[in-house]
Short mmCIF file of C-alpha atoms in Angstrom, two decimals:
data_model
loop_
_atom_site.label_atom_id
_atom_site.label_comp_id
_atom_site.label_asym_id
_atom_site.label_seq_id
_atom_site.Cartn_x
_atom_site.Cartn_y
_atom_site.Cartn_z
CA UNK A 1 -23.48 12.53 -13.53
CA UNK A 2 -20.55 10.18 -14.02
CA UNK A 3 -18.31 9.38 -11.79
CA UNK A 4 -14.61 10.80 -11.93
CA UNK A 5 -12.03 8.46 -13.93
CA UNK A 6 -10.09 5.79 -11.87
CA UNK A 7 -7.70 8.39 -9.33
CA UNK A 8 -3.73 7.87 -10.42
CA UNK A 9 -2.10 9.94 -6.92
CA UNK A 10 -2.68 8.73 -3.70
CA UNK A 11 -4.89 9.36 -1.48
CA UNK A 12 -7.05 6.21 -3.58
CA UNK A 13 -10.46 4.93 -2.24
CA UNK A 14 -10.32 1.12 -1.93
CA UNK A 15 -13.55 -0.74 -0.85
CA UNK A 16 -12.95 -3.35 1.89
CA UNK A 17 -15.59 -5.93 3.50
CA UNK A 18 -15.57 -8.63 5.39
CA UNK A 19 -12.55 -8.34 8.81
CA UNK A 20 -11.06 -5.14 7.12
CA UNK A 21 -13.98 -3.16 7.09
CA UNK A 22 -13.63 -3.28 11.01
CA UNK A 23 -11.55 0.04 12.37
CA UNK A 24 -9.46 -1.89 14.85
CA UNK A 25 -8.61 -4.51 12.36
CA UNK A 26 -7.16 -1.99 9.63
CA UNK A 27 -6.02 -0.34 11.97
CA UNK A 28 -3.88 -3.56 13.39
CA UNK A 29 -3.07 -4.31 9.61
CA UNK A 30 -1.44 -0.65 8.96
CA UNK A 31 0.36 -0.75 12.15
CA UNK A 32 -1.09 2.98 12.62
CA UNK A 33 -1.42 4.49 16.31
CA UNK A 34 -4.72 5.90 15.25
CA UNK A 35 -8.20 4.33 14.19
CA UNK A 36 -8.82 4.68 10.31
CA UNK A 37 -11.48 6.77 9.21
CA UNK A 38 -14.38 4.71 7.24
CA UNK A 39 -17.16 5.75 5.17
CA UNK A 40 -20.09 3.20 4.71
CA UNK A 41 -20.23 2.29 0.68
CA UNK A 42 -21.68 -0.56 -1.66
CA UNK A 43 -20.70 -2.37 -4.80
CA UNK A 44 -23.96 -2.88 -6.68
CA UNK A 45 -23.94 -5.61 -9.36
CA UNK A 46 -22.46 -7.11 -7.20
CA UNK A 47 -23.88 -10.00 -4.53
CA UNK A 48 -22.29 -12.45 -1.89
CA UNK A 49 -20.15 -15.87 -3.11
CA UNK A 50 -22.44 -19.04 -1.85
CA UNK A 51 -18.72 -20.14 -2.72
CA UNK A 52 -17.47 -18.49 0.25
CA UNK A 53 -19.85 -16.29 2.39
CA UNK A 54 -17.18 -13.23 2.80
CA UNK A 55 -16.78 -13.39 -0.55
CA UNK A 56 -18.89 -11.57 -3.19
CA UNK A 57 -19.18 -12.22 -6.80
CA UNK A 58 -20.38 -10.35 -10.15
CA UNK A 59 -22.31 -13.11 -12.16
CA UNK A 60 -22.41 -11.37 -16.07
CA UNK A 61 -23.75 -14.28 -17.62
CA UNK A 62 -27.28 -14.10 -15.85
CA UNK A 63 -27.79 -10.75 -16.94
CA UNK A 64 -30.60 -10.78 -14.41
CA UNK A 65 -30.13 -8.34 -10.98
CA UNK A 66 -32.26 -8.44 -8.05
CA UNK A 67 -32.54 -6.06 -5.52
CA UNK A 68 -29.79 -7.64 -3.41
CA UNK A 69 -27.37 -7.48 -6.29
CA UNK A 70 -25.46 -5.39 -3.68
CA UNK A 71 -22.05 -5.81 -1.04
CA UNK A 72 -21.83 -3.45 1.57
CA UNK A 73 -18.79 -2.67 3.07
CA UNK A 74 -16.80 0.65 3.67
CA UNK A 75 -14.21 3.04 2.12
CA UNK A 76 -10.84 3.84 3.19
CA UNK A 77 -8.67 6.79 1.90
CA UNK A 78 -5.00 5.00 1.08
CA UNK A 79 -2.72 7.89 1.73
CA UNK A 80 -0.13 6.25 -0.16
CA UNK A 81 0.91 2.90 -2.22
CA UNK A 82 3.19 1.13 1.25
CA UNK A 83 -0.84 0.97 2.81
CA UNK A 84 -2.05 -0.60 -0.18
CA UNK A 85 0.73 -3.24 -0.06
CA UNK A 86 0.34 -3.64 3.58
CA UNK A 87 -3.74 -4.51 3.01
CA UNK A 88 -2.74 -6.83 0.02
CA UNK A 89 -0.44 -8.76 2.23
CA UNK A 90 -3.57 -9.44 4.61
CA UNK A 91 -5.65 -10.71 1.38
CA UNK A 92 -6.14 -14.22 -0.14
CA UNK A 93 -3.24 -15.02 -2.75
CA UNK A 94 -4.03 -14.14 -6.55
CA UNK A 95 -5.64 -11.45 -6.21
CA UNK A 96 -5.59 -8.54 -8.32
CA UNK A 97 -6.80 -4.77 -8.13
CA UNK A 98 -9.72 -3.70 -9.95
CA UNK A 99 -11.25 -0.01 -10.45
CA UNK A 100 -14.87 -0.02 -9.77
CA UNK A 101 -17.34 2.13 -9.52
CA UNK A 102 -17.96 2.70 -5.37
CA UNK A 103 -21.37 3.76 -4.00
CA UNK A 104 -20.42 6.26 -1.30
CA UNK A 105 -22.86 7.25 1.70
CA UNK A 106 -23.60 10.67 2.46
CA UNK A 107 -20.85 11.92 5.62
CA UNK A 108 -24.22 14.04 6.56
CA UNK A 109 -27.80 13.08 7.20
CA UNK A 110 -29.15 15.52 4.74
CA UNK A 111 -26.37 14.64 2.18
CA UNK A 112 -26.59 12.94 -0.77
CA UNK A 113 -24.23 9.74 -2.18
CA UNK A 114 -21.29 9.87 -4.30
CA UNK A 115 -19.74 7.83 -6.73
CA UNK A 116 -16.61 7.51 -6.92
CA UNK A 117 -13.88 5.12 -8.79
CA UNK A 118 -12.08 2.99 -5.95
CA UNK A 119 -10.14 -0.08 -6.52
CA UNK A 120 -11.45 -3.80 -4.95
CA UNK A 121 -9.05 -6.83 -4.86
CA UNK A 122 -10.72 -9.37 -7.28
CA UNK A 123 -9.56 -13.27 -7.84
CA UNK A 124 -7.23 -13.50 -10.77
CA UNK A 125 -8.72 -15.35 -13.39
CA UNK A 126 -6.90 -18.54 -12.88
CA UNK A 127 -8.19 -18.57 -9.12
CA UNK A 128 -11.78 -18.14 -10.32
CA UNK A 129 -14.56 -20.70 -7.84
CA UNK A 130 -16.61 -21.01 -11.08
CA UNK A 131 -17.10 -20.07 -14.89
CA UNK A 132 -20.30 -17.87 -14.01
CA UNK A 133 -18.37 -15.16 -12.01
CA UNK A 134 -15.70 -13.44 -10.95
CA UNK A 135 -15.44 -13.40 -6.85
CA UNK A 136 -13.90 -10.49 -5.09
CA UNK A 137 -11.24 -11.73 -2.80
CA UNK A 138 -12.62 -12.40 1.07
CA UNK A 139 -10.00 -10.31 3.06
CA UNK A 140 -8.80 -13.04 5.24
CA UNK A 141 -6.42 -12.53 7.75
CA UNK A 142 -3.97 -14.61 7.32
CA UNK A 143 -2.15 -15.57 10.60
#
């Protein structure tokens, strides 16, 4: 089954890796009193930057994906667009949102995955490392 079309009302899923994916962290970056709820999730097609290793990178020209063609990271629910401009302040300049498709783990043992549309911040194309790919922005704090 496919998943739903990219969401257009809050809340959004938005994949994060690298320091965001870490409760405290978020929770640090969206000044909130309480700890963020996370669900585990992947990008497949997707594999890590030997540009930069927080980064990860799609690589269309090879056409050739191995079984680590994967980044694993988590999902978090934006309740509303100020969040998403709070995370994007955190990220590496020239960046710019992308919908993807979001491999979402089961919340139950005995569940199975969903996919869902989520947006990733992804290097603009003038802030590209190489030709080959396009990298997803490492969420660096910046500080």
């Amino acid at each position: 089954m496919p998943p739903t079309p990219p969401p257009t009302k809050y809340p959004v899923p938005f994949f994060l890796h690298c320091r965001l994916a870490v409760p405290a962290t978020l929770q640090t970056v969206l000044e909130s009193p309480t700890l963020p709820k996370l669900r585990k999730a992947r990008l497949t097609l997707y594999n890590k930057s030997a540009i930069h290793d927080s980064a990860v990178r799609y690589d269309g020209y090879l056409n050739a994906w191995g079984p680590d063609d994967e980044v694993k990271g988590v999902v978090y629910m934006l309740a509303n667009p100020d969040e998403e401009e709070e995370i994007r302040n955190f990220v590496r300049p020239k960046c710019v949102i992308k919908h993807e498709e979001i491999e979402v783990k089961p919340k139950h043992l005995f569940g199975s995955k969903e996919v869902v549309w989520g947006k990733v911040f992804v290097c603009a194309p003038d802030n590209m490392a190489n030709r080959t790919g396009i990298d997803i922005c490492c969420l660096e704090i910046h500080g």
